[in-house]
Every structure is written in C-alpha cells, then in structure tokens.
Amino acid sequence: MAQKKEGKILGMERDTFRSLMGKYGVSIVMLVLIVVIGIMQPLFLKPSNLINVATQITINGMLAFGMCMAITTGGIDLTVGAQIALGGVMFGICTVKGGMPVVVGVLATVAVTTLFGFINGFLIAKFNMFPFVVTLSMQLVIRGVSLVISGGQGIQMGNDVGNIYYTNVFGMIPLPIIIYLVVFILMYLMFHWTKLGRYILAVGGNPNAALASGVSVFRIKIYAYAISGFLAGIASIILVAKTGNAKANIGEGYETDAVAACVIGGTSFAGGIATMPGVVIGTFIVGFIYNGINMVGIDGNYQSIIRGLVIILTVMMDMAINGKNRK
Amino acid sequence: MRNKDEYIFECEGIYKAFGGTQALADVELHVKKGEVIALLGENGAGKSTLMKAVIGLHQPDAGTMTFEGKPYSARGPVEAMHAGISMIHQELNPEPHLTIAESIFLKRESTKGIFLDKKAQNKRAQEILDRFGFKHPATTMMRNLTLAQMQMVEIIKAVSCDAKMIIMDEPTSSLDSEETDHLFATIRDLKSKGVSIIYISHRMDEIFEICDSVAVFRDGTYVGARSMDGVTRDELISMMVGRQVKNVFPKTECEIGDVVFKVEGLTGQGFEDISFEVRAGEILGLTGLVGSGRSETMRAIFGLDPLKSGEMWLNGEKITIKSPKDAIKKGVCMVNEDRKDFGLCLFRSLRENISLPNLPARQKGILINQNREKKECEEYAKLLTVKAASIEHNAYSLSGGNQQKVVIAKWIMAGPKLLILDEPTRGVDVGAKSEIHTLMCQFAAKGMAIIMISSELPEVMGMSDRILIYHEGKLNGEVSREEVLSGAATQETILAKEFGGK
C-alpha cells in the first residue's frame, strides 16, 4: 500500500505551516479581529480610537504579565482584582488623606501590593498549598484589608493623580502606554534573558527537574507571586488615575481578563510554557473585543458571552495547531 | 502456503508519520497463538509506536491489521481491550487511591441498579486474585503495593478481560530479579493457556529466557523475524543496529589518582552506616536489589533527601550539602534514575535544559550571555553525540537514549568533580548505551570521579574499577576490577552478595 502523502496548506509543507502558525497564529487572530471590526465599524480604525484602546488595555496588561508569572510556575493568582482595590485605596490614603507627594504614594502602594504578593507566594511555596485555594482566600483578605483601611468610603483623587493617566508624552502618546512599554521591555528581559525567567519556566515545566538542577523552587515561586503583586500595584495606580476615585470595590473580576490574556497569548495552564510578546498580543485581543463590541453597537449585555466564547475559540484553535508542541 | 490459522494477530504495510518524522514505514508483524514474541530494536526503532497503533492510541496512516482472522482496528485502548488485546505500559499508571478490586474492574464496575455493588465486585476480584496466587486482599489500596505487585495487578486485569494477546512494554525495567522470575512464571502460565504475549525489552538475557521468537525493528522499519532456536545474540544485535557490535563494554583503563570524594557513616532513610571513597579517574559501581539503598544514598549525597548522620569530604575538605544547589556549587552532580521526573523539562528546548544548572556562570551582568549559552550548549550536545536537528527542539521530541545524553550533557557542562549516574543506560538502546559508556570512560580519563548505579550486572562488571554491593541498606562487600577480570568474581557471586550472602 502506498504511503499517505501529507497535504500541503497554502502551498507550504504541513510542518512549515505548523511552525509558522505556532509562532504567529495568535497574531493572525488579532489581525483578523482588527479587520473584521474595522469593516463593521470603520471608526474603530481611527488612530485616536486605537490609541484609546492601547491606553485602556495597559491596566489589564500589567495584571496579565503578573498572572503569566503565576500561571507559568504552575499556579494562578486570583488576588489581582483585590490587589487593585488595595493598591487604589492605599494610593488614595497616601496622596489625598496623608498629603504625600505622588511619587511617595506610588512607592508605598507598590510596596504594599508586593508584600501581599509575597505572602501569597510564601503560603503556596512553604506549605505546598494549591495556588487556586490560597489566592481565592487571600483575595477576600486583601479586599477586606482595603475595606478596613478605607472605612468603606470612596476617596476622590486629586488632579495631580489624574495626570498620570491623561498626560501625553511628545504631545500624542499617553503616559500609561509609555509605562506599559517600559514594563514590557523589563519583563521581556527578565523572562527571556535572565536566569530568573528560565527558573520560572523550569519550575513550572518540571519542579523536580528544576530542584535537581539546583533551582530553589521555594524562592522562585515567591518571586513569581511578588512580581504579580508588584504589577497589580502599578495597575491600581493607572486605574485610579483614570477614574479619579479609589474605593474598596474596584477591580472586581479583573483577574478573569488577565487570565484570558495569558491563555490567548499561549501561556500553558500546565506551567512552563509562555512568552511575553504572546501575553501582550493576548492583552490586545481582549482589549479589541471590549472596544469592538462597543463600537459595533452590540448590546452591552452580550459582552460577557462574546468574551467567553472568543477565549474558548482562540484556545481551541491554538490547541488544534500547537497541540503537539504543548502539553 | 503458510497456515493462516496459526496466527492470532497480523499486520502489514503499516505507515505512521508524526509531523515530518516517519515513525513507521511498511512495517509488518505476525504473532502466533500462544507464543511469546519479542520486539527488539534500538529506541526510536518504532516498537512502541507500532504497539500504540495496535491498541488504538495512534491511528496508522496506512496498512491492514487482522486479529483472529478478522480485519481489526481500534480507536482506543478500551476498544482494543474489548477485542481481546491489552497493553501493559512501561510506565505503570495505576490509580493509587483505588483498591485492587476497583482497579481491576475500572470502567466495567459491578452494579446493582444505578449503584455500585462493591461487595460483589470485591468477591469477584478476590476470586481472580486467588487464581493467580496473589497474596494481597482485593481491598488493598494500590498505593500500598510495590511496583512489581502493581504490574501483576495490571496483568491480572488484562487476563480477567479475556485478553487473547497481551503487550508488555519493558515489564522488567523496575523489577528486581526475584520479581522478574515471578513475572516469567506468570508469562509461562499465560502461554500454556493459549494467550499470546508481545514482549518489548532491551534486555537480551530475558528475551532468550522467555521468548519463542523475535521480530527486529530498525529506524521505523521491519528488519525480520527469527525463531529463538538457533539465533545468536550477535546476530540479533547486528540485525538491530545494522552493524556488528564487537566490544560490548568499551572500558578503557586510565590512571587512578587521589581520593576525590569520601563519605563516612552516612545514615538516612533506607540506608545506614555507608562509608566509601572514590578517586579521580575511577568508576565506582554500586549495585544491589531495587530498594537496597543505593539510589537513596546518592540522592542524600546530592541533597535531594535529608541525611540523618554521616560526614563527607570533597578533595580532602569536609563539606555539607543541604540542597542540590549546594551540591552543584561544590562540583557534585547527579544524573537521576528517572530522567522524565528529575532530569528534564520535556516541553522546553534542549538548550534551556542543558544550560539550566549552568546559568550563573554564563551571565553578562544580570543578563544571560545568550550567544555563549547557545555555543556551549551546542558544543556539549555534540560532545555527547545527541541526535537532534537543533538544540532549539523540545526535549520531548527525542528518543530515550538521546534524552539521557541531554541530561548528561547538562552535568558535564557544569564541570563536576564527582559525577553520580543512577541507572544511566536504563531504557536506552544498544547504540546509545555503548556511546554513553565510551563517554563515561573519557570523563574518567580527564580525572573526574564517577559513581555509577546499575541493576544490570554485566554493565556494572564491565564498566567499574571497583564495585560496592548493597544489601538491605548496608554495604555487603566490595569487588575489584582485577577480581572481575580474573574470574574470581562472577555474576553469581555478586548476586549472592546482593541477596545477603558473604
């Protein structure tokens, strides 16, 4: 019997096609999304709208980078939504009630959220508890702390805080985009060019092998969650700068979008597989879906359904193409 | 004309490709009723792929299969089981939280209405177990069994499903010799009942002992089949590798220098009062039955398990090792027994796997010097003769032998003073095995001290300058290379010591 020939796709050998799709598949999804929304509503493609989207996604973008760290070590960080509330309230108390300079407020906020990230990591690494359970419980604690320290009251932020969101650099690029870009570059270098990044990938890929290769699994897990807390702190500052108001109930459900961005961007829930550019593209796809739904004029009530379905479809497509390269 | 009825299972013209790799090309296999047929071939020769195609874990791209004279195909192991074909995998996948009875009747539970009928199920399981002379009650949890016992349960399960053909993939790889004998008795019993067995193993002695015929594979093709009567070991090896392998152990004598590593009175979980020393250029062989404390001692030295007491010296300096990190820093490296669990991140590239313990020394400021990393990883992969298109490929895509070479490459790159190898050639094909042995000699010649644990006596005897024998957590004798070469120490005398004799 003759050997079955592998079919060609778009004139390429199947293998070449596979590896190309593996690398750029999600980018293609993003382009298709842009084109489709653009055809349905040309205003979507206006530079001002695109810049607007890019500014808005920076908040979820920060969370997604952090979430990616947690997922890559084989866990998850469900506290990021609550961390936004804690960070926002903390920032408000420092700058408004305490009258501190914005810079000091930023440092204090980030220090507190990083501390809570550290606690998450410590509980997970030290007692070998399930990250899902630890962070699910810790988000209650964190939101509770923000309720207590704010007394449940909203804090009206000053104009100097609003400047963080509404300042344009070079007269056209909003400051959050610059911050996002800087964080992306740092995260990229950390994740792909330093041993910390390699260790995070190894711990998630195979904790035993990592340990037997001299990696301190304990420390790496703590670092991963502390980074997630740190980035949630930055995200909280951008959010309250945007809304001008900090309250203990902000940031609810934000962890979902962060997880979605990671997963769309090729982060494996089994741990050990992720790329930073992937997370950025995942974040943009989530952002385009939000914005697109509004622009095209779909009833807002459908948003949630569409978001959920798009995530499932993207992941299914990714598995169909890359299933063999992943676990 | 061949008598067609004689054969229970036949397949012809089987093709299977994964991506660009042709795993099977025009492969055939003919299994007679009630025979034990060995599948022999280097790793990656296609044995496991073919077997997975038989039980429906892979769908062949082309080819025909017949079972009991009828065309056969399976979409999965359950369908294969219903047809009468069971496979016992190399890596057992038992459910530790189930009882033996639950495991045997998994997915075909006894029921009373919509409820499970545990009583009836336990009773039926007990009957089957008794028939096999299995000592544990059916309500024992799987996690309380030894590997050999779990394997036995798997076999019992297969037979209880009326399997007419059972595929065993490296069934003895984690058994000691007593357990192996027990397995062989079971195989003979099955054979007398007319069950056919396909037996995959790298261990030639076993194949000669238990099999009636052998089918040889090479690089995804079928080389041929022979009856075990009148076939010689060399003939089989040359069929497998397509070349004549003359010297089985390429041991080279090299100058043995000063003591590199010394331990005194090491005690921990599973071993006590272990003292020995190993010198530069020396290969120290450790042998003993599975669970006799060999691996446990080495894991504790490497910092994976805690030590209760005992002292260690490296190059005359007293050291303490609390974690593998400490060990690596001091120049003690260990290739673990289980490369999938403790050796590799399977879904990361070879480069990342090789450089993992070696990153601190290869940084430029805080960043990894990627050019240097890439260059060095390529060098070491080449030194270890890793067969891969590129070091950017996933470790997952390599055969067992090549994966093992990657693990060794990573430790050689770390430049160890003492290299501990735990079962370095388990599940590795003949060609790669010989290459690993050659490399061990080269490293020793450069002044490295090497400790090799192996359950295969010919390997220990062929490679070691000195052999330490473990029995129930303690050292029970030492054999020198001279004694091996002069014939004063034989497999029999060493084995006797493993069993506690003097």
Short mmCIF file of C-alpha atoms in Angstrom, two decimals, chain B residues 37-382:
data_model
loop_
_atom_site.label_atom_id
_atom_site.label_comp_id
_atom_site.label_asym_id
_atom_site.label_seq_id
_atom_site.Cartn_x
_atom_site.Cartn_y
_atom_site.Cartn_z
CA ILE B 37 7.29 -12.87 20.70
CA ALA B 38 9.94 -10.29 21.48
CA LEU B 39 10.08 -6.92 19.76
CA LEU B 40 13.66 -5.85 19.57
CA GLY B 41 15.17 -2.66 18.32
CA GLU B 42 17.00 0.47 19.42
CA ASN B 43 14.99 3.24 21.00
CA GLY B 44 13.08 5.06 18.31
CA ALA B 45 13.04 1.94 16.14
CA GLY B 46 9.24 2.03 16.18
CA LYS B 47 8.32 -0.76 18.57
CA SER B 48 6.27 1.36 20.94
CA THR B 49 4.68 3.33 18.12
CA LEU B 50 3.56 0.12 16.45
CA MET B 51 2.13 -1.20 19.70
CA LYS B 52 0.31 2.06 20.32
CA ALA B 53 -1.15 1.75 16.83
CA VAL B 54 -2.31 -1.77 17.68
CA ILE B 55 -4.21 -0.68 20.79
CA GLY B 56 -5.56 2.41 19.06
CA LEU B 57 -3.55 5.13 20.82
CA HIS B 58 -2.25 6.07 17.37
CA GLN B 59 -4.15 5.66 14.12
CA PRO B 60 -1.87 4.31 11.38
CA ASP B 61 -1.74 6.36 8.16
CA ALA B 62 -1.94 3.19 6.10
CA GLY B 63 -1.87 -0.58 6.50
CA THR B 64 -4.04 -3.51 7.46
CA MET B 65 -4.41 -5.42 10.70
CA THR B 66 -6.16 -8.71 11.34
CA PHE B 67 -6.95 -10.22 14.70
CA GLU B 68 -8.27 -13.76 14.99
CA GLY B 69 -8.69 -13.89 11.24
CA LYS B 70 -10.91 -10.81 11.03
CA PRO B 71 -9.96 -7.29 10.00
CA TYR B 72 -9.16 -5.35 13.11
CA SER B 73 -8.85 -1.73 14.11
CA ALA B 74 -9.25 0.07 17.42
CA ARG B 75 -9.96 3.68 18.17
CA GLY B 76 -8.57 3.38 21.68
CA PRO B 77 -7.34 1.02 24.40
CA VAL B 78 -10.89 0.27 25.59
CA GLU B 79 -11.95 -0.93 22.15
CA ALA B 80 -8.76 -2.96 21.87
CA MET B 81 -9.46 -4.49 25.26
CA HIS B 82 -12.95 -5.49 24.18
CA ALA B 83 -11.49 -7.09 21.08
CA GLY B 84 -9.05 -9.03 23.28
CA ILE B 85 -5.82 -7.03 23.18
CA SER B 86 -4.38 -5.44 26.33
CA MET B 87 -1.21 -3.48 26.80
CA ILE B 88 0.81 -3.14 29.98
CA HIS B 89 2.74 0.08 29.69
CA GLN B 90 6.30 0.63 30.73
CA GLU B 91 5.34 3.48 32.98
CA LEU B 92 2.56 1.98 35.02
CA ASN B 93 -0.29 4.34 35.52
CA PRO B 94 -2.08 2.90 38.49
CA GLU B 95 -4.66 4.82 40.41
CA PRO B 96 -3.15 4.99 43.91
CA HIS B 97 -6.43 5.91 45.57
CA LEU B 98 -8.27 2.84 44.28
CA THR B 99 -8.37 -0.62 45.76
CA ILE B 100 -7.11 -3.56 43.74
CA ALA B 101 -10.69 -4.62 43.05
CA GLU B 102 -11.64 -1.14 41.84
CA SER B 103 -8.59 -1.03 39.63
CA ILE B 104 -9.29 -4.41 38.07
CA PHE B 105 -12.90 -3.53 37.33
CA LEU B 106 -12.26 0.07 36.34
CA LYS B 107 -14.82 1.15 33.70
CA ARG B 108 -16.71 -2.15 33.99
CA GLU B 109 -17.84 -1.97 37.59
CA SER B 110 -20.32 -4.39 39.08
CA THR B 111 -23.60 -2.61 39.63
CA LYS B 112 -26.89 -3.12 41.34
CA GLY B 113 -29.31 -0.80 39.60
CA ILE B 114 -27.53 2.55 39.40
CA PHE B 115 -25.39 1.88 42.45
CA LEU B 116 -22.01 0.21 42.58
CA ASP B 117 -22.09 -3.23 44.06
CA LYS B 118 -18.81 -3.18 45.93
CA LYS B 119 -19.39 -6.42 47.73
CA ALA B 120 -19.92 -8.44 44.58
CA GLN B 121 -17.02 -6.68 42.90
CA ASN B 122 -14.63 -7.42 45.76
CA LYS B 123 -15.73 -11.02 45.75
CA ARG B 124 -15.16 -11.43 42.03
CA ALA B 125 -11.79 -9.69 42.27
CA GLN B 126 -10.73 -11.89 45.16
CA GLU B 127 -11.57 -14.99 43.13
CA ILE B 128 -9.40 -13.81 40.28
CA LEU B 129 -6.56 -12.82 42.60
CA ASP B 130 -6.68 -16.20 44.34
CA ARG B 131 -6.50 -17.92 41.00
CA PHE B 132 -3.20 -16.13 40.41
CA GLY B 133 -1.96 -16.82 43.92
CA PHE B 134 -1.77 -13.08 44.62
CA LYS B 135 -1.22 -12.59 48.32
CA HIS B 136 -2.93 -9.27 48.98
CA PRO B 137 -6.67 -8.97 49.57
CA ALA B 138 -8.72 -7.27 46.85
CA THR B 139 -9.49 -4.36 49.16
CA THR B 140 -5.82 -3.31 49.45
CA MET B 141 -5.14 0.17 48.15
CA MET B 142 -2.98 0.30 45.02
CA ARG B 143 -0.60 2.74 46.71
CA ASN B 144 0.40 0.08 49.23
CA LEU B 145 1.71 -2.25 46.53
CA THR B 146 5.21 -2.47 45.18
CA LEU B 147 5.86 -1.77 41.50
CA ALA B 148 6.05 -5.48 40.78
CA GLN B 149 2.75 -6.08 42.51
CA MET B 150 1.10 -3.24 40.61
CA GLN B 151 2.37 -4.79 37.42
CA MET B 152 0.94 -8.10 38.49
CA VAL B 153 -2.43 -6.39 39.05
CA GLU B 154 -2.22 -4.96 35.54
CA ILE B 155 -1.58 -8.42 34.14
CA ILE B 156 -4.39 -9.91 36.17
CA LYS B 157 -6.63 -7.14 34.90
CA ALA B 158 -5.69 -7.92 31.32
CA VAL B 159 -6.34 -11.62 31.77
CA SER B 160 -9.61 -11.00 33.55
CA CYS B 161 -10.81 -9.12 30.47
CA ASP B 162 -10.19 -12.30 28.48
CA ALA B 163 -7.25 -10.77 26.67
CA LYS B 164 -6.01 -13.13 23.98
CA MET B 165 -2.96 -11.04 23.31
CA ILE B 166 -1.08 -9.02 25.92
CA ILE B 167 1.54 -6.45 25.03
CA MET B 168 4.21 -5.85 27.69
CA ASP B 169 6.41 -2.80 27.24
CA GLU B 170 9.65 -3.20 29.21
CA PRO B 171 7.85 -5.01 32.02
CA THR B 172 11.00 -5.75 33.99
CA SER B 173 12.59 -2.30 33.90
CA SER B 174 11.65 -1.59 37.51
CA LEU B 175 11.66 -5.14 38.86
CA ASP B 176 14.41 -6.89 40.74
CA SER B 177 15.44 -10.39 39.76
CA GLU B 178 13.10 -12.20 42.13
CA GLU B 179 10.14 -10.20 40.88
CA THR B 180 11.26 -10.84 37.32
CA ASP B 181 11.23 -14.58 37.94
CA HIS B 182 7.71 -14.25 39.25
CA LEU B 183 6.67 -12.34 36.13
CA PHE B 184 8.21 -15.02 33.91
CA ALA B 185 6.31 -17.73 35.72
CA THR B 186 3.12 -15.80 35.03
CA ILE B 187 4.03 -15.40 31.37
CA ARG B 188 4.64 -19.15 31.03
CA ASP B 189 1.32 -19.83 32.67
CA LEU B 190 -0.49 -17.45 30.30
CA LYS B 191 1.24 -19.06 27.35
CA SER B 192 0.06 -22.50 28.38
CA LYS B 193 -3.46 -21.10 28.38
CA GLY B 194 -3.03 -20.03 24.75
CA VAL B 195 -2.53 -16.31 25.38
CA SER B 196 -0.05 -14.62 23.04
CA ILE B 197 2.42 -12.18 24.52
CA ILE B 198 4.26 -9.41 22.73
CA TYR B 199 7.30 -8.71 24.85
CA ILE B 200 9.27 -5.49 24.40
CA SER B 201 12.60 -5.39 26.17
CA HIS B 202 16.15 -4.18 25.83
CA ARG B 203 17.44 -6.98 28.00
CA MET B 204 18.76 -9.70 25.77
CA ASP B 205 19.05 -12.31 28.52
CA GLU B 206 15.36 -12.04 29.24
CA ILE B 207 14.45 -12.39 25.60
CA PHE B 208 16.50 -15.56 25.34
CA GLU B 209 14.93 -16.87 28.50
CA ILE B 210 11.27 -16.24 27.90
CA CYS B 211 10.57 -15.69 24.21
CA ASP B 212 9.80 -18.15 21.42
CA SER B 213 10.54 -15.82 18.56
CA VAL B 214 11.75 -12.32 17.96
CA ALA B 215 10.86 -9.55 15.49
CA VAL B 216 13.53 -6.95 14.92
CA PHE B 217 12.93 -3.30 14.02
CA ARG B 218 15.33 -0.60 12.93
CA ASP B 219 14.59 3.07 12.29
CA GLY B 220 10.87 2.55 11.88
CA THR B 221 11.20 -0.39 9.50
CA TYR B 222 10.75 -4.11 9.94
CA VAL B 223 14.03 -5.98 9.63
CA GLY B 224 12.80 -9.52 10.08
CA ALA B 225 11.68 -12.23 12.46
CA ARG B 226 13.55 -15.25 13.78
CA SER B 227 12.75 -18.19 15.94
CA MET B 228 14.73 -18.01 19.18
CA ASP B 229 16.04 -21.52 18.50
CA GLY B 230 19.42 -21.23 16.90
CA VAL B 231 19.63 -17.44 16.74
CA THR B 232 22.66 -15.87 18.41
CA ARG B 233 22.97 -12.70 20.41
CA ASP B 234 25.44 -11.19 17.93
CA GLU B 235 23.11 -11.96 15.08
CA LEU B 236 20.25 -10.15 16.78
CA ILE B 237 22.40 -7.18 17.71
CA SER B 238 23.69 -6.84 14.18
CA MET B 239 20.11 -7.05 12.86
CA MET B 240 19.16 -4.27 15.25
CA VAL B 241 21.99 -1.89 14.61
CA GLY B 242 22.80 -2.94 11.06
CA ARG B 243 26.43 -3.29 12.08
CA GLN B 244 28.47 -5.68 14.14
CA VAL B 245 28.89 -4.60 17.75
CA LYS B 246 32.03 -6.29 18.98
CA ASN B 247 33.14 -4.87 22.27
CA VAL B 248 30.06 -4.61 24.45
CA PHE B 249 31.77 -2.53 27.13
CA PRO B 250 34.28 -0.03 25.80
CA LYS B 251 36.02 0.26 29.14
CA THR B 252 39.42 1.88 28.90
CA GLU B 253 41.87 1.67 31.76
CA CYS B 254 43.07 5.03 32.94
CA GLU B 255 45.29 6.24 35.71
CA ILE B 256 43.54 6.41 39.06
CA GLY B 257 44.54 9.42 41.13
CA ASP B 258 43.88 10.82 44.58
CA VAL B 259 40.73 10.43 46.60
CA VAL B 260 38.18 12.97 45.33
CA PHE B 261 35.20 12.12 47.45
CA LYS B 262 34.88 10.26 50.68
CA VAL B 263 31.95 9.53 52.98
CA GLU B 264 31.86 8.03 56.44
CA GLY B 265 28.93 6.63 58.36
CA LEU B 266 26.20 8.05 56.12
CA THR B 267 22.78 7.22 57.51
CA GLY B 268 19.39 8.26 56.19
CA GLN B 269 16.04 6.93 55.07
CA GLY B 270 16.71 3.46 53.65
CA PHE B 271 20.45 3.17 54.29
CA GLU B 272 22.78 3.18 57.28
CA ASP B 273 26.44 3.46 58.08
CA ILE B 274 27.67 3.76 54.50
CA SER B 275 31.38 4.54 54.09
CA PHE B 276 33.37 4.60 50.89
CA GLU B 277 35.74 6.70 48.84
CA VAL B 278 36.10 7.32 45.14
CA ARG B 279 39.23 8.52 43.36
CA ALA B 280 39.95 10.69 40.36
CA GLY B 281 39.61 8.67 37.17
CA GLU B 282 37.81 5.89 38.93
CA ILE B 283 34.41 4.48 38.04
CA LEU B 284 32.83 3.14 41.19
CA GLY B 285 29.95 0.77 40.53
CA LEU B 286 27.11 0.44 43.01
CA THR B 287 24.79 -2.48 42.73
CA GLY B 288 22.14 -4.17 44.79
CA LEU B 289 18.49 -5.06 44.55
CA VAL B 290 15.93 -2.35 43.90
CA GLY B 291 15.23 -0.67 47.24
CA SER B 292 18.52 -1.79 48.79
CA GLY B 293 19.54 1.81 49.43
CA ARG B 294 21.86 2.58 46.51
CA SER B 295 19.81 5.36 44.97
CA GLU B 296 18.68 6.58 48.37
CA THR B 297 22.30 7.11 49.45
CA MET B 298 23.15 9.00 46.29
CA ARG B 299 20.03 11.18 46.48
CA ALA B 300 21.01 12.14 50.02
CA ILE B 301 24.58 12.94 48.98
CA PHE B 302 23.22 15.17 46.21
CA GLY B 303 20.96 16.96 48.70
CA LEU B 304 17.63 15.72 47.38
CA ASP B 305 16.84 13.84 50.59
CA PRO B 306 17.98 14.65 54.14
CA LEU B 307 20.86 12.85 55.84
CA LYS B 308 20.46 11.74 59.44
CA SER B 309 24.16 11.50 60.15
CA GLY B 310 27.50 10.97 58.50
CA GLU B 311 30.32 13.06 57.07
CA MET B 312 31.52 13.85 53.57
CA TRP B 313 34.84 15.11 52.22
CA LEU B 314 35.49 16.53 48.78
CA ASN B 315 39.16 16.83 47.81
CA GLY B 316 40.08 16.44 51.46
CA GLU B 317 37.82 19.25 52.60
CA LYS B 318 34.86 18.48 54.79
CA ILE B 319 31.59 19.53 53.16
CA THR B 320 27.92 19.62 53.98
CA ILE B 321 25.29 19.54 51.25
CA LYS B 322 21.80 20.73 52.09
CA SER B 323 20.31 21.03 48.60
CA PRO B 324 21.18 20.15 45.01
CA LYS B 325 22.16 23.79 44.64
CA ASP B 326 24.90 23.31 47.27
CA ALA B 327 26.00 20.09 45.61
CA ILE B 328 26.30 21.64 42.15
CA LYS B 329 28.22 24.62 43.51
CA LYS B 330 30.72 22.26 45.13
CA GLY B 331 31.08 20.15 41.99
CA VAL B 332 28.88 17.16 42.82
CA CYS B 333 26.38 16.40 40.06
CA MET B 334 23.86 13.61 39.70
CA VAL B 335 22.04 12.09 36.74
CA ASN B 336 18.85 10.81 38.28
CA GLU B 337 17.35 7.43 37.80
CA ASP B 338 14.12 8.92 36.48
CA ARG B 339 15.00 11.30 33.68
CA LYS B 340 11.43 12.34 32.97
CA ASP B 341 10.77 13.20 36.58
CA PHE B 342 14.10 14.57 37.77
CA GLY B 343 16.07 15.12 34.61
CA LEU B 344 14.29 17.17 32.01
CA CYS B 345 11.69 19.83 31.42
CA LEU B 346 10.26 17.92 28.49
CA PHE B 347 8.49 20.85 26.91
CA ARG B 348 11.47 23.17 26.95
CA SER B 349 14.27 23.22 24.40
CA LEU B 350 17.44 21.18 24.66
CA ARG B 351 19.35 24.44 25.05
CA GLU B 352 17.34 25.50 28.09
CA ASN B 353 17.58 22.04 29.61
CA ILE B 354 21.34 21.81 29.17
CA SER B 355 22.03 25.29 30.49
CA LEU B 356 19.59 25.19 33.43
CA PRO B 357 22.11 24.45 36.20
CA ASN B 358 24.84 26.34 34.39
CA LEU B 359 23.32 29.80 34.05
CA PRO B 360 25.01 31.61 36.96
CA ALA B 361 28.43 31.23 35.34
CA ARG B 362 27.19 32.35 31.94
CA GLN B 363 25.88 35.80 32.61
CA LYS B 364 26.90 39.18 31.37
CA GLY B 365 25.87 41.42 34.25
CA ILE B 366 22.39 40.24 35.14
CA LEU B 367 21.52 39.00 31.66
CA ILE B 368 22.30 35.57 30.26
CA ASN B 369 25.02 35.66 27.66
CA GLN B 370 22.83 34.02 25.02
CA ASN B 371 25.49 33.66 22.35
CA ARG B 372 27.81 31.92 24.72
CA GLU B 373 24.98 29.80 26.08
CA LYS B 374 23.97 28.70 22.61
CA LYS B 375 27.53 27.97 21.56
CA GLU B 376 28.37 25.97 24.66
CA CYS B 377 25.12 24.01 24.64
CA GLU B 378 25.75 23.09 21.03
CA GLU B 379 29.28 22.02 21.92
CA TYR B 380 28.15 19.81 24.78
CA ALA B 381 25.26 18.33 22.81
CA LYS B 382 27.78 17.45 20.13
#
